[in-house]
Short mmCIF file of C-alpha atoms in Angstrom, two decimals:
data_model
loop_
_atom_site.label_atom_id
_atom_site.label_comp_id
_atom_site.label_asym_id
_atom_site.label_seq_id
_atom_site.Cartn_x
_atom_site.Cartn_y
_atom_site.Cartn_z
CA MET A 2 -4.80 1.88 -20.18
CA GLU A 3 -5.72 3.62 -23.37
CA VAL A 4 -7.53 6.47 -21.57
CA ASN A 5 -5.84 6.60 -18.21
CA VAL A 6 -2.22 6.02 -19.19
CA LYS A 7 -1.95 6.79 -22.93
CA GLY A 8 -4.39 9.66 -22.69
CA VAL A 9 -2.30 11.44 -20.02
CA TYR A 10 0.82 10.74 -22.05
CA ASN A 11 -0.74 12.12 -25.19
CA CYS A 12 -1.67 15.39 -23.24
CA LEU A 13 1.76 15.62 -21.81
CA PHE A 14 3.45 15.05 -25.16
CA ALA A 15 1.27 17.82 -26.63
CA ALA A 16 1.50 20.35 -23.79
CA ILE A 17 5.21 20.14 -22.80
CA PRO A 18 6.59 21.65 -26.03
CA GLN A 19 4.12 24.52 -25.90
CA PHE A 20 5.11 25.20 -22.25
CA ARG A 21 8.80 25.08 -23.19
CA LEU A 22 8.18 27.74 -25.97
CA SER A 23 6.28 30.04 -23.47
CA ASN A 24 8.88 29.73 -20.64
CA GLY A 25 6.97 27.43 -18.42
CA GLY A 26 3.60 26.31 -17.25
CA VAL A 27 1.67 24.01 -14.87
CA ILE A 28 0.46 20.47 -15.47
CA ILE A 29 -2.15 18.76 -13.32
CA ASN A 30 -2.64 15.08 -13.85
CA MET A 31 -5.69 13.16 -12.51
CA ALA A 32 -4.58 10.17 -10.54
CA SER A 33 -6.67 8.39 -7.94
CA ILE A 34 -6.57 7.00 -4.45
CA ALA A 35 -6.55 3.73 -6.33
CA ALA A 36 -2.91 4.40 -7.04
CA TRP A 37 -2.26 4.61 -3.19
CA VAL A 38 -4.26 1.67 -1.98
CA GLY A 39 -5.13 -0.59 -4.93
CA ILE A 40 -8.81 -1.04 -5.18
CA PRO A 41 -10.30 -4.68 -5.19
CA ASP A 42 -11.44 -5.82 -8.58
CA ARG A 43 -9.90 -2.72 -10.15
CA PHE A 44 -6.41 -4.08 -11.16
CA ALA A 45 -6.08 -2.22 -14.40
CA TYR A 46 -7.49 1.05 -13.04
CA SER A 47 -5.15 0.96 -10.00
CA THR A 48 -2.18 0.08 -12.22
CA ALA A 49 -3.10 2.97 -14.65
CA LYS A 50 -3.45 5.53 -11.91
CA GLY A 51 -0.12 4.43 -10.41
CA ALA A 52 1.44 5.02 -13.84
CA VAL A 53 -0.10 8.61 -13.85
CA MET A 54 1.61 9.27 -10.47
CA ALA A 55 4.97 7.99 -11.84
CA MET A 56 4.58 10.16 -14.97
CA THR A 57 3.85 13.05 -12.82
CA LEU A 58 7.03 12.66 -10.83
CA SER A 59 9.14 12.08 -13.96
CA VAL A 60 7.77 15.09 -15.71
CA ALA A 61 8.38 17.29 -12.62
CA LYS A 62 11.90 16.14 -12.48
CA ASP A 63 12.70 16.41 -16.19
CA TYR A 64 11.24 19.86 -16.67
CA ILE A 65 11.84 21.67 -13.29
CA LYS A 66 14.73 23.74 -14.77
CA GLU A 67 12.41 24.85 -17.67
CA ASN A 68 9.83 26.36 -15.23
CA ILE A 69 7.20 23.60 -15.75
CA ARG A 70 5.66 22.34 -12.55
CA CYS A 71 3.79 19.09 -12.68
CA ASN A 72 1.58 17.66 -9.86
CA SER A 73 -1.25 15.35 -9.67
CA ILE A 74 -4.56 15.02 -7.77
CA SER A 75 -5.83 11.73 -6.39
CA PRO A 76 -9.65 11.96 -5.77
CA ALA A 77 -11.64 9.19 -3.84
CA ARG A 78 -15.23 8.72 -5.09
CA VAL A 79 -16.66 11.84 -6.33
CA HIS A 80 -20.44 12.39 -7.02
CA THR A 81 -20.77 12.92 -10.70
CA PRO A 82 -23.34 12.08 -13.46
CA PHE A 83 -21.07 9.02 -14.11
CA VAL A 84 -21.68 7.74 -10.60
CA ASP A 85 -25.43 8.27 -10.94
CA GLY A 86 -25.53 6.49 -14.28
CA PHE A 87 -23.52 3.54 -12.95
CA ILE A 88 -25.90 3.20 -10.00
CA SER A 89 -28.92 3.43 -12.12
CA LYS A 90 -27.61 0.84 -14.63
CA ASN A 91 -26.37 -1.71 -12.05
CA TYR A 92 -28.63 -1.24 -9.08
CA ALA A 93 -32.03 -0.37 -10.60
CA GLY A 94 -34.68 -0.10 -7.92
CA LYS A 95 -32.04 0.24 -5.20
CA GLU A 96 -30.43 3.51 -6.40
CA ALA A 97 -30.91 5.40 -2.97
CA GLU A 98 -29.61 2.42 -1.01
CA MET A 99 -26.51 2.05 -3.14
CA PHE A 100 -25.93 5.87 -3.21
CA GLU A 101 -25.93 5.85 0.58
CA LYS A 102 -23.60 2.78 0.68
CA LEU A 103 -21.13 4.38 -1.56
CA SER A 104 -21.28 7.68 0.34
CA GLN A 105 -20.62 5.83 3.60
CA SER A 106 -17.58 4.06 2.29
CA GLN A 107 -15.83 7.38 2.62
CA PRO A 108 -14.74 8.12 6.20
CA ILE A 109 -16.15 11.56 5.96
CA GLY A 110 -19.58 10.15 5.16
CA ARG A 111 -20.12 11.45 1.69
CA MET A 112 -18.69 11.53 -1.73
CA GLY A 113 -16.57 14.41 -2.93
CA LYS A 114 -17.99 17.26 -4.94
CA PRO A 115 -16.53 18.19 -8.45
CA ASP A 116 -16.09 21.80 -7.19
CA GLU A 117 -13.86 20.57 -4.40
CA ILE A 118 -11.53 18.82 -6.85
CA ALA A 119 -11.65 21.89 -9.07
CA ALA A 120 -10.74 24.23 -6.28
CA LEU A 121 -7.51 22.04 -5.50
CA ALA A 122 -6.55 22.17 -9.24
CA LEU A 123 -7.10 25.86 -9.32
CA TYR A 124 -4.89 26.42 -6.29
CA LEU A 125 -2.08 24.07 -7.75
CA CYS A 126 -2.15 26.17 -10.97
CA SER A 127 -1.98 29.46 -9.16
CA ASP A 128 1.13 31.65 -8.31
CA GLU A 129 0.51 30.87 -4.64
CA ALA A 130 1.43 27.20 -5.40
CA GLY A 131 4.63 28.20 -7.22
CA PHE A 132 6.75 26.24 -4.87
CA ILE A 133 4.91 22.91 -5.41
CA THR A 134 5.92 20.44 -7.98
CA GLY A 135 6.35 16.69 -8.19
CA CYS A 136 3.54 15.99 -5.60
CA ASP A 137 0.27 14.11 -5.56
CA TYR A 138 -2.58 15.38 -3.65
CA PRO A 139 -5.18 12.87 -2.23
CA ILE A 140 -8.52 14.54 -1.88
CA ASP A 141 -10.34 11.64 -0.40
CA GLY A 142 -12.51 12.45 2.68
CA GLY A 143 -10.01 10.42 4.83
CA PHE A 144 -10.15 7.34 2.65
CA ILE A 145 -6.40 6.62 2.53
CA LYS A 146 -5.46 7.26 6.16
CA LEU A 147 -8.69 6.85 8.07
CA ASN A 148 -10.26 3.82 6.46
CA ASN A 149 -10.07 0.74 8.70
#
């Protein structure tokens, strides 16, 4: 909660006054598919990411007249050094097997790439996305809608 809720709140608290002074801006919050589906054994994480989605909607509503857009991105599992470290720490000697298992838990058959998440964030910050606010964007390899 300290990182995923309070951290987002603190960033909003710091950024919004600056955006108001400069006649607008774009905020992208990082939520998670956990907010959409609830992840087993991840009660606090799922709750925190749900709070991020709620903050996103509230900020979008509160500041729309001040030219401040606010959206969130909800990734599924993304292959990062954190994932590699988690696998190494918790599945020593079975890293390849666990990597494959985690990859196959995504309907698309692989984890997301950081560059794919970055590309969505870049688009949402662009002028081309100027009509988008108050939305959450799952980028999940089909996890939410295609998982059985």
